[in-house]
CSV table of C-alpha atoms in Angstrom, one decimal:
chain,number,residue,atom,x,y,z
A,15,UNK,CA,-5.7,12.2,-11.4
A,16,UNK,CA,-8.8,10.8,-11.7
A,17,UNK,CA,-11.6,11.2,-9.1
A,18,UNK,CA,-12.4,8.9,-5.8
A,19,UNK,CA,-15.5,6.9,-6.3
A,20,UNK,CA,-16.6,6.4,-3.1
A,21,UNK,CA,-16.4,10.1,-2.0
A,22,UNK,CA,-16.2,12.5,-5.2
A,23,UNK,CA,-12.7,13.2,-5.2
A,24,UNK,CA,-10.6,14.6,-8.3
A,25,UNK,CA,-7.5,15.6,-9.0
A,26,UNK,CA,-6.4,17.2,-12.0
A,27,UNK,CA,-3.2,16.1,-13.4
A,28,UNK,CA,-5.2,14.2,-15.7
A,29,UNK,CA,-9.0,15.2,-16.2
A,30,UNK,CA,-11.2,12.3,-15.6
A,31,UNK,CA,-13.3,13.1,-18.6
A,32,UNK,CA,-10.6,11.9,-20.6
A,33,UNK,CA,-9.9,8.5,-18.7
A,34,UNK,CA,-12.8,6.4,-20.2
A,35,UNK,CA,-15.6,4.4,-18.7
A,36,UNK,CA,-17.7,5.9,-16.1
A,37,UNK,CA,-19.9,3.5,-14.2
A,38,UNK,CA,-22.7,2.8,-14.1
A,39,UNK,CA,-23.8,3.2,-17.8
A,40,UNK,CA,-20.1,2.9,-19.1
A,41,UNK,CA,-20.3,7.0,-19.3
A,42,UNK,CA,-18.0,9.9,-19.4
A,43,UNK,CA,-18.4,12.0,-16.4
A,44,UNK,CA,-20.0,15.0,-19.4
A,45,UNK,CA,-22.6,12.6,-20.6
A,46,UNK,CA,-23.9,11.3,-16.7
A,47,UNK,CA,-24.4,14.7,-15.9
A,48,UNK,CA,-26.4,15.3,-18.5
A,49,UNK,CA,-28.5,12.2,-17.5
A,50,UNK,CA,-28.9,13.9,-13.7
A,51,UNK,CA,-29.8,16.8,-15.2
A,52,UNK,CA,-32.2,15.2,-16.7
A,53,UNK,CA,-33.9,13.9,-13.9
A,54,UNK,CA,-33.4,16.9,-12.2
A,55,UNK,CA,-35.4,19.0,-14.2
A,56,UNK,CA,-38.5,16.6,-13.4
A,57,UNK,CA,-38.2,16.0,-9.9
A,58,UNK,CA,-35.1,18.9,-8.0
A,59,UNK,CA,-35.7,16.8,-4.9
A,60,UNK,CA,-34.2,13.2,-5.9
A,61,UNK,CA,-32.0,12.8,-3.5
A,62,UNK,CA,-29.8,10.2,-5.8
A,63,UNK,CA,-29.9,12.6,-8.7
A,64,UNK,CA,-27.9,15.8,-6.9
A,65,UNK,CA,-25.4,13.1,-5.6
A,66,UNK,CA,-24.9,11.7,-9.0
A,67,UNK,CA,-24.9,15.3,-10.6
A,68,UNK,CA,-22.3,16.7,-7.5
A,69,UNK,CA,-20.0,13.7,-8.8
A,70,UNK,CA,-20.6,14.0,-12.2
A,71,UNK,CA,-19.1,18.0,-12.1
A,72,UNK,CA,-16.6,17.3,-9.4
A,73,UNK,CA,-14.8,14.6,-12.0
A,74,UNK,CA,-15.2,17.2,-14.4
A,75,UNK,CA,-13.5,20.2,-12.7
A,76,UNK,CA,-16.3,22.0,-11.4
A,77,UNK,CA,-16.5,22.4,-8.0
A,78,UNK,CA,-19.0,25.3,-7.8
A,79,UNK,CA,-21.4,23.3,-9.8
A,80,UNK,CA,-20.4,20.4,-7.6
A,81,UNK,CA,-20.9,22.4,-4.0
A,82,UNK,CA,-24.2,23.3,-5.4
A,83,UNK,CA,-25.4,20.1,-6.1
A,84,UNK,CA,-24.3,18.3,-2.8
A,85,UNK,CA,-25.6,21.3,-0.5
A,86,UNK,CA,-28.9,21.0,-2.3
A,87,UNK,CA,-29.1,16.8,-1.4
A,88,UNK,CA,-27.6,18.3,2.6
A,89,UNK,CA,-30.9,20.0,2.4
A,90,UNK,CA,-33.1,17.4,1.2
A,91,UNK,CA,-31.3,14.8,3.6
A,92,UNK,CA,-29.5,15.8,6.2
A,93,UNK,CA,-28.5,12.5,7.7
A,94,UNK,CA,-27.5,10.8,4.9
A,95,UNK,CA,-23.1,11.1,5.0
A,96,UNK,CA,-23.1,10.9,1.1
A,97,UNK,CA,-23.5,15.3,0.7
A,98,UNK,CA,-21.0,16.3,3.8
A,99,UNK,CA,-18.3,13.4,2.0
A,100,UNK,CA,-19.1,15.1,-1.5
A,101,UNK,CA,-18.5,18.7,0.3
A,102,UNK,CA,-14.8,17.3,2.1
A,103,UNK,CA,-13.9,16.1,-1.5
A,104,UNK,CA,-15.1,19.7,-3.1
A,105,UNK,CA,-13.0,21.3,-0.5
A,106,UNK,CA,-10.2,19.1,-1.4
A,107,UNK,CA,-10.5,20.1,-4.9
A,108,UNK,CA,-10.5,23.4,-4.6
A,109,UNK,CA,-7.4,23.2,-2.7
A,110,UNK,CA,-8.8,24.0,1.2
A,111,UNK,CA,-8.2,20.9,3.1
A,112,UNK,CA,-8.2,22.4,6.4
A,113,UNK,CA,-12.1,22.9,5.6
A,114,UNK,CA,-12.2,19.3,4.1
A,115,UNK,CA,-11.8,17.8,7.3
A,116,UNK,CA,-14.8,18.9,9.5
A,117,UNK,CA,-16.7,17.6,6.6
A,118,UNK,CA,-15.1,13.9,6.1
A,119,UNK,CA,-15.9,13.8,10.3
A,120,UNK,CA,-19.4,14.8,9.6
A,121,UNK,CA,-19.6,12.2,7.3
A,122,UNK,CA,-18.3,9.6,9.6
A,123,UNK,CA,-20.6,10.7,12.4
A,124,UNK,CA,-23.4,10.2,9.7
A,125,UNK,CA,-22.4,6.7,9.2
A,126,UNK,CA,-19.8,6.4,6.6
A,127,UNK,CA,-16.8,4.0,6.4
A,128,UNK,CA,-13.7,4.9,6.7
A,129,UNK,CA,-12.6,3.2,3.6
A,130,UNK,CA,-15.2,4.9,1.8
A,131,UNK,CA,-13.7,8.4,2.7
A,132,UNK,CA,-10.0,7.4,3.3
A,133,UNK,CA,-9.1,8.3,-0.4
A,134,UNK,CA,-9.8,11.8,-0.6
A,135,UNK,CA,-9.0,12.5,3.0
A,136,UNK,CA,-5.9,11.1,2.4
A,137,UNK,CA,-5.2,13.7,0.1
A,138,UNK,CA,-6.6,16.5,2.7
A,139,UNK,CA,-3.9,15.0,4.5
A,140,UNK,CA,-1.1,15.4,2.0
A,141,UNK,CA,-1.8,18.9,1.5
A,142,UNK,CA,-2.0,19.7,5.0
A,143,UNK,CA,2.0,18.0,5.2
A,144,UNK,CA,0.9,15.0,7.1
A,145,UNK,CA,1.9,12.4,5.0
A,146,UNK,CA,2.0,9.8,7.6
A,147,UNK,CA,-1.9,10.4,8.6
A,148,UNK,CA,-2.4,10.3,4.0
A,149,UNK,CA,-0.6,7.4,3.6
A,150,UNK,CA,-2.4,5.4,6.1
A,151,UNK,CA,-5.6,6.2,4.6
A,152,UNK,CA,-4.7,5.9,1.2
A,153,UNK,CA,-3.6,2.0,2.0
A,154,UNK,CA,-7.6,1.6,3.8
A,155,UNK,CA,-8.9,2.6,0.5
A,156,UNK,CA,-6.5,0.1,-2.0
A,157,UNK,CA,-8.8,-2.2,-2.0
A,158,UNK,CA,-12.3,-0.5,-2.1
A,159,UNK,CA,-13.5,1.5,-5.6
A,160,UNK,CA,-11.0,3.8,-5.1
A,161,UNK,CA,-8.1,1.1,-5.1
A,162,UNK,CA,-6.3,2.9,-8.5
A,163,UNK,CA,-6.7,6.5,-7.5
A,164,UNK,CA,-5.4,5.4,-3.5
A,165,UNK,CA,-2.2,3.8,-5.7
A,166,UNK,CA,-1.4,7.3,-7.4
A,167,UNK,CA,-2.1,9.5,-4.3
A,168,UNK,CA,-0.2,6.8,-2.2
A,169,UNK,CA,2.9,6.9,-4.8
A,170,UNK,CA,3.0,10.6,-4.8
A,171,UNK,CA,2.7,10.8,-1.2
A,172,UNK,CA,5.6,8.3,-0.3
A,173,UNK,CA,7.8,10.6,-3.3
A,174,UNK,CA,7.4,13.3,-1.1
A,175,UNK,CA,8.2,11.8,2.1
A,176,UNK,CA,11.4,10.7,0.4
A,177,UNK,CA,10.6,7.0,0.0
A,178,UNK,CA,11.8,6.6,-3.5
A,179,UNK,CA,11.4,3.3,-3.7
A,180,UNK,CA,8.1,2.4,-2.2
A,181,UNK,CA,6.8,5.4,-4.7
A,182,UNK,CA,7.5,3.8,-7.2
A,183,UNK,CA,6.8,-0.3,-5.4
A,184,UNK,CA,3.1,1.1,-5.2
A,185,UNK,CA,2.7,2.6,-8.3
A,186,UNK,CA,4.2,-0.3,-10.6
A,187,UNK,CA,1.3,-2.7,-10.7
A,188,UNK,CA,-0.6,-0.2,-12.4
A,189,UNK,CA,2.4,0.3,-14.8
A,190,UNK,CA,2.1,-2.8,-15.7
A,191,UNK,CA,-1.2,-2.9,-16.6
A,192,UNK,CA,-0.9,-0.2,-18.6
A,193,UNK,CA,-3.0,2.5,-16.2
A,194,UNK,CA,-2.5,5.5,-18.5
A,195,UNK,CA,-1.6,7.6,-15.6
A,196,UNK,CA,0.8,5.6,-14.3
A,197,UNK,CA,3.8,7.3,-16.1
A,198,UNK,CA,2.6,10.6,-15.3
A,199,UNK,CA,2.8,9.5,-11.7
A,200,UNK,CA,6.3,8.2,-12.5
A,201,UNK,CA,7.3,11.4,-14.0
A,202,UNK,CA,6.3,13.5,-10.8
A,203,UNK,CA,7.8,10.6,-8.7
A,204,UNK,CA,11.2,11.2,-10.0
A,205,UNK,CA,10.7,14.8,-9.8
A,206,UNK,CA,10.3,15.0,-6.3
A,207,UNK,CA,13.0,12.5,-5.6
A,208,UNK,CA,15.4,14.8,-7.4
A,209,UNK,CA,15.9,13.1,-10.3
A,210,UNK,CA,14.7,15.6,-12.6
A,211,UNK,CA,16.6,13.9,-15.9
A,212,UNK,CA,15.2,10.6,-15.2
A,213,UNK,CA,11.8,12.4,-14.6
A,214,UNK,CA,11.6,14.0,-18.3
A,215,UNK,CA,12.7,10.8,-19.8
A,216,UNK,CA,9.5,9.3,-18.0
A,217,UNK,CA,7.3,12.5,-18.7
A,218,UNK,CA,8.7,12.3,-22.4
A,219,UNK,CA,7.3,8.7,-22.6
A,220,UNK,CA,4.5,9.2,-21.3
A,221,UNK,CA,3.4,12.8,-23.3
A,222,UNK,CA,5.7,12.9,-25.8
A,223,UNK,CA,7.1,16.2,-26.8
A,224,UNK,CA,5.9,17.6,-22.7
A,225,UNK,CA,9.4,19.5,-22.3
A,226,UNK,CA,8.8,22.9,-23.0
A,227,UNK,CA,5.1,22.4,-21.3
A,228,UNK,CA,6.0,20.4,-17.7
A,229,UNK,CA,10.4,20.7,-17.4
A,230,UNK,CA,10.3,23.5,-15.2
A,231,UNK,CA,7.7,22.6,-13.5
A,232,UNK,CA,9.1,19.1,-12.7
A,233,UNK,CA,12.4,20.9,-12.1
A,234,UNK,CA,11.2,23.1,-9.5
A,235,UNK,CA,8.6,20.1,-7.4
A,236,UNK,CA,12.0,19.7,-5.4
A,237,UNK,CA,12.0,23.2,-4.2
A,238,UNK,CA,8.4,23.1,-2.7
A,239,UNK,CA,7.4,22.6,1.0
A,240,UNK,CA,5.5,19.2,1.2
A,241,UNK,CA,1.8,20.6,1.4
A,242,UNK,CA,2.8,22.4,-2.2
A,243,UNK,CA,3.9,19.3,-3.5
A,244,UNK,CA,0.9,17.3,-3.0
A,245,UNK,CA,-1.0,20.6,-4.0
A,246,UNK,CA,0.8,20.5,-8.0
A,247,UNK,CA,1.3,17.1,-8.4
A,248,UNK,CA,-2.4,15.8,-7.6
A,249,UNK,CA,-4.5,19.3,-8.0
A,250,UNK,CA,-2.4,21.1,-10.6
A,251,UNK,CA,-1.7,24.3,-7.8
A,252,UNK,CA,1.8,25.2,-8.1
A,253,UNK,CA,2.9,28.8,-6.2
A,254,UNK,CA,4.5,31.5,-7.7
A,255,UNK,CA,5.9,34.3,-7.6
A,256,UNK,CA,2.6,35.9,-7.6
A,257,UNK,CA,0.7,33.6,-5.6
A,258,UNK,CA,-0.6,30.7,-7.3
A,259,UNK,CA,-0.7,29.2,-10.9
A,260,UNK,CA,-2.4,26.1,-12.3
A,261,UNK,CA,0.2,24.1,-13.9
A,262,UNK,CA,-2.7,22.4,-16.0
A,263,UNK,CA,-5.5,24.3,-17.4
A,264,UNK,CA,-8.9,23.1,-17.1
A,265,UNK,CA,-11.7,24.1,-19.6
A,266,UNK,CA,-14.6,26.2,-17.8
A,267,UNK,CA,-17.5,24.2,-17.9
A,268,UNK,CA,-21.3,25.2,-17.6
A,269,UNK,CA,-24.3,23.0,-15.1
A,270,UNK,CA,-27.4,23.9,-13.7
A,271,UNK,CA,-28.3,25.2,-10.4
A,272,UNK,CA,-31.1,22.9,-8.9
A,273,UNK,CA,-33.0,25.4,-6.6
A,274,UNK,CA,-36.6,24.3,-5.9
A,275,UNK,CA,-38.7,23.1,-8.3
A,276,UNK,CA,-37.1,25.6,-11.4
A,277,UNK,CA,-33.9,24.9,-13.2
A,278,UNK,CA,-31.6,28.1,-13.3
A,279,UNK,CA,-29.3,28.2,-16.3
A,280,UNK,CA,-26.9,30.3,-14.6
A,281,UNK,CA,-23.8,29.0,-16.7
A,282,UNK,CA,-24.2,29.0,-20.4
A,283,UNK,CA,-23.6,26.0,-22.8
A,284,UNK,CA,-26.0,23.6,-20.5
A,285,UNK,CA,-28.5,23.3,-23.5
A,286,UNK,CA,-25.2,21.6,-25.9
A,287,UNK,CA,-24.4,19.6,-22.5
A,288,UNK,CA,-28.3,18.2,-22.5
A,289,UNK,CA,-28.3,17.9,-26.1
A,290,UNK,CA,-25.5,15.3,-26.1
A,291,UNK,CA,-26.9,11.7,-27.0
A,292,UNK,CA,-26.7,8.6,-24.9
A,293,UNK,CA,-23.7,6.6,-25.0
A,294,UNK,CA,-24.1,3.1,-26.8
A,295,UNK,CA,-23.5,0.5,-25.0
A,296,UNK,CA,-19.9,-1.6,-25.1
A,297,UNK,CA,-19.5,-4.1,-27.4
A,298,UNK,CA,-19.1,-7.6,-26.0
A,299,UNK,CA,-16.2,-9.5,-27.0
A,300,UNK,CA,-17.2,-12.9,-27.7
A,301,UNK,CA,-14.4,-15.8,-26.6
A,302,UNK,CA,-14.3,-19.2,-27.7
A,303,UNK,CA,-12.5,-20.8,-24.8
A,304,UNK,CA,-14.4,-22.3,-21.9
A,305,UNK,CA,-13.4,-19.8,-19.0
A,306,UNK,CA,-10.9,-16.5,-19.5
A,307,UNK,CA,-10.2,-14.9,-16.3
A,308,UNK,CA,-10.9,-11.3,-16.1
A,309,UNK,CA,-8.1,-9.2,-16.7
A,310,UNK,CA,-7.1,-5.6,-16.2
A,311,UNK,CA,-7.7,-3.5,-19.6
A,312,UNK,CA,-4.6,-2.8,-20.6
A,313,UNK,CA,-3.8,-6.8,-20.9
A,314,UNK,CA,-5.1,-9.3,-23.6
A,315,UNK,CA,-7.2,-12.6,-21.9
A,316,UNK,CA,-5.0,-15.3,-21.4
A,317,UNK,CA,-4.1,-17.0,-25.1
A,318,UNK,CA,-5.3,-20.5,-25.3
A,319,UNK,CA,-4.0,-22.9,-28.2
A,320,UNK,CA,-7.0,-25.0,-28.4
A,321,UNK,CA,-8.9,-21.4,-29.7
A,322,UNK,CA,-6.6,-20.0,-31.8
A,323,UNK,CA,-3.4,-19.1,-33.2
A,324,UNK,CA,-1.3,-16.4,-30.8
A,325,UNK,CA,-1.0,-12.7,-32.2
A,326,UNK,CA,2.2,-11.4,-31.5
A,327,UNK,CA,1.8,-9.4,-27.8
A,328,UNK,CA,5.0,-7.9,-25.9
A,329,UNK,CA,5.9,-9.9,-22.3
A,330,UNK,CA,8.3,-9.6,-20.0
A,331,UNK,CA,10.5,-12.6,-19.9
A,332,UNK,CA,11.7,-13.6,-16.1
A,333,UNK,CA,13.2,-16.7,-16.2
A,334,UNK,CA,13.4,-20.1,-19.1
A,335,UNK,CA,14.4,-23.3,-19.6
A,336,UNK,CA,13.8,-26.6,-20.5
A,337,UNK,CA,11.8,-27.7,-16.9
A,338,UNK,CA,8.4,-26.1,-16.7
A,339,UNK,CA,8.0,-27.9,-13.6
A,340,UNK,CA,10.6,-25.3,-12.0
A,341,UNK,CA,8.9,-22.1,-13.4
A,342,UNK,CA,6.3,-21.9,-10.6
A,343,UNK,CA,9.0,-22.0,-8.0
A,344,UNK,CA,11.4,-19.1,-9.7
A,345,UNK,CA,8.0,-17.0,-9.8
A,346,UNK,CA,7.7,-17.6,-6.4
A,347,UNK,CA,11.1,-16.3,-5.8
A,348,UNK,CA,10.9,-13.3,-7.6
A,349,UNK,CA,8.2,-12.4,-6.2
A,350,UNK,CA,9.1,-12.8,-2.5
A,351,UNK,CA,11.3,-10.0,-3.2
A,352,UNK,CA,9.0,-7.5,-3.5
A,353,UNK,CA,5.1,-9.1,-3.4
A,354,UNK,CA,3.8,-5.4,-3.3
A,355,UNK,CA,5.3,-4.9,-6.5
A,356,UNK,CA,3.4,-8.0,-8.0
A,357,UNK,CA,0.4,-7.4,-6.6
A,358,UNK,CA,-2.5,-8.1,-8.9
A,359,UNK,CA,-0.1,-9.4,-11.8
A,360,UNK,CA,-0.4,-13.4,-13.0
A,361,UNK,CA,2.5,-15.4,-14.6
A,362,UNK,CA,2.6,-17.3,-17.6
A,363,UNK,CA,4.4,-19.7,-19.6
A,364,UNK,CA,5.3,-19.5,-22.7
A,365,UNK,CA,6.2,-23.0,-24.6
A,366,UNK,CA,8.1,-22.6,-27.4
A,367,UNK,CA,10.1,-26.1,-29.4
A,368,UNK,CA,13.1,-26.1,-27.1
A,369,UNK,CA,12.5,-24.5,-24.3
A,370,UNK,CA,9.5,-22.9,-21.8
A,371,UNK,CA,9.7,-19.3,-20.6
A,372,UNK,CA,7.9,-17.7,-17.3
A,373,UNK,CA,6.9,-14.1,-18.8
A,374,UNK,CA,4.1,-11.5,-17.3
A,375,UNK,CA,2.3,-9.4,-19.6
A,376,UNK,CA,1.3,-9.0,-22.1
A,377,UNK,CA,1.8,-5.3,-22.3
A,378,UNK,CA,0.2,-2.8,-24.3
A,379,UNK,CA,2.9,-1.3,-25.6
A,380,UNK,CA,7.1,-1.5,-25.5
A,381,UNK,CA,7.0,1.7,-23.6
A,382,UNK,CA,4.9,-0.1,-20.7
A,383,UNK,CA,6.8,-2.8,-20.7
A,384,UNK,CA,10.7,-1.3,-20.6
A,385,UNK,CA,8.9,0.9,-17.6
A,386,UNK,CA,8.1,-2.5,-15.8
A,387,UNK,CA,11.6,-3.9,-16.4
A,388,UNK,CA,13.6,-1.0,-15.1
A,389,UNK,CA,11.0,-1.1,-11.8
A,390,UNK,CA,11.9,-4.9,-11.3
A,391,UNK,CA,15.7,-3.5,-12.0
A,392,UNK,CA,15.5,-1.6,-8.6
A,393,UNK,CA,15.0,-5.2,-7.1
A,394,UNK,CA,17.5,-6.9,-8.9
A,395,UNK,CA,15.4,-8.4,-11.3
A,396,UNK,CA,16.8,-8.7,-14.7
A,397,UNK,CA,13.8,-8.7,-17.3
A,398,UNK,CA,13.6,-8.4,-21.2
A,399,UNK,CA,11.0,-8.0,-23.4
A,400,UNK,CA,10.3,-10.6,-25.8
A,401,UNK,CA,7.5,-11.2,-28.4
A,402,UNK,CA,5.2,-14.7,-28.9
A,403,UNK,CA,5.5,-16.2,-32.2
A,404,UNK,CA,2.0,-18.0,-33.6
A,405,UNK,CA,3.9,-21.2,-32.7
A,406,UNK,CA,4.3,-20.2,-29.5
A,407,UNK,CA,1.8,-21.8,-26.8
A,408,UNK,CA,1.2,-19.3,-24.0
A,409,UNK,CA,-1.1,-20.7,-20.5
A,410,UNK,CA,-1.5,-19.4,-17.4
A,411,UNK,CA,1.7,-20.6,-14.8
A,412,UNK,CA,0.2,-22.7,-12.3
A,413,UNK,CA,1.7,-21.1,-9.0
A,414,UNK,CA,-0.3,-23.0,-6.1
């Protein structure tokens, strides 16, 4: 999983080194420590610096370094919320989140919002077996910065509860933009519902070639009390027959201590971490239409005709004809059935020489899109993929 934003939170089913941008710079989580380090090592005291730098190890799987670096802001400000939330989400992290919560109800005390905090103790939550008390927070943080991550947890938490079908409601408008987590969520969704063959046909699509590494452990999810559950499937702590085992490993990394005014090394590698130059910045796409809406990344911006020719991208077909008129109304339909499941997600129509189409998409890949169609399946929704030509004109569906 990838971490919270508002409140340093990480899971680590899937590192969040590995998941792309990292605001503000458009850095990995590796790279913006190295920046706070940085600063650190002129000036131990900026308050900003340790919060960044706490963050910065927390997405990267080190919560000592992480501890260390939001104790040190505690010190420098006490009243600010920003140290005692980083401390709850370390605590989460390390798997204690009965020592997580006097931490997020400092933090609230100090002044935080709920929303801000709701994502990671959501998750204290789900490893303590109150799913009720995680799910609720996890819906107050859907629409903050920590909207994606609240959409796993949230899926996760509603497989374990048994609700099958709101799993996998919440977690499909992130399938269909292509979040690359999503089918790892999926995976552990069906798992936990007791569908362990439909859960290695999802894990096989989403890591190809995972069954030797992640069958037995999606086969044995069932088995687990609910507080274990949450524990493998968002922090990568399954129980054993020996106490505990990781079922992901996560590479030892090295970060400074901050104490005083002297940088302490006490991890080696920090100097290759430092050393590490500045990320360029991202290219900007230049568009020749007057206004593209902003999509999510794993969608192309809406094709216009009057700019160029169509590349061939994969939809989802819902519905044709020979009436576009009537298109905005069968949207409309299908989406009453389940508006959760079409949250965030914009028609289109596709006009082709005899006939218009209303598809969604497109989708990076078929994978993505077959995952979509068997989700609108469950709600009776028959889909298919189907590819543009370069004759094909594709423009947003009016719908209001």
């Amino acid at each position: 999983m990838a971490a919270c934003a508002g409140t340093f939170g990480a899971g680590l089913a899937t590192p969040a080194a590995a998941q792309g941008s990292y605001s503000p710079f458009n850095e990995t989580a590796a790279s913006a420590l190295a920046r706070y380090v940085r600063t650190l090592a002129s000036d131990p005291k900026d308050f900003d610096a340790l919060i960044g730098a706490g963050k910065s190890a927390l997405e990267l799987g080190d919560t000592q370094a992480a501890a260390g670096f939001f104790a040190r802001a505690d010190d420098i400000n006490p009243r600010s919320p920003a140290p005692q939330a980083g401390m709850g989400a370390v605590s989460v992290a390390s798997g204690d989140p009965q020592g997580a919560i006097p931490y997020f109800a400092r933090a609230i005390q100090l002044g935080a919002k709920l929303s801000t905090i709701a994502c990671d103790r959501g998750l204290a939550f789900d490893l303590l077996g109150r799913q009720a008390d995680a799910q609720s927070d996890y819906r107050l943080a859907l629409t903050g910065a920590d909207g994606d991550e609240a959409r796993r947890r949230l899926a996760l938490s509603l497989a374990i509860s048994g609700d099958r079908s709101g799993a996998l409601d919440a977690i499909a408008p992130l399938a269909a933009k292509g979040d690359p987590s999503s089918g790892r969520v999926r995976a552990f969704v069906l798992a936990l519902s007791g569908d362990p063959s439909g859960a290695m046909t999802a894990a096989d699509r989403a890591m190809p070639g995972s069954y030797a590494s992640v069958g037995p452990f999606l086969q044995k999810l069932p088995t687990l009390s609910a507080g274990q559950k949450a524990a493998a499937v968002n922090l990568g702590i399954f129980p054993d027959a020996k106490g505990t085992a990781y079922a992901s490993a996560t590479p030892v990394r090295s970060y400074p201590t901050i104490t005083g005014s002297v940088t302490t090394d006490r991890l080696s590698g920090i100097d290759n971490l430092l050393r590490q130059p500045a990320p360029a910045p991202a290219p900007v796409r230049q568009v020749a239409t007057a206004t593209v809406p902003q999509r999510p990344p794993a969608y192309a911006a809406p094709v216009q005709r009057a700019a160029a020719p169509a590349p061939h991208k994969i939809w989802l077909q819902l519905a044709s004809g020979s009436n576009p008129a009537a298109l905005p109304a069968q949207f409309q339909r299908i989406k009453n059935k389940d508006s959760e499941m079409f949250e965030g997600i914009r028609p289109y129509m596709a006009k082709s020489p005899d006939k218009v189409r209303l598809v969604i998409g497109p989708f990076r890949s078929a994978g993505d899109a077959d995952t979509f169609a068997e989700d609108l399946g469950t709600m009776n929704v028959n889909a298919f993929k189907w590819s543009n030509s370069e004759t094909d004109q594709i423009v947003p569906l009016a719908t209001e």
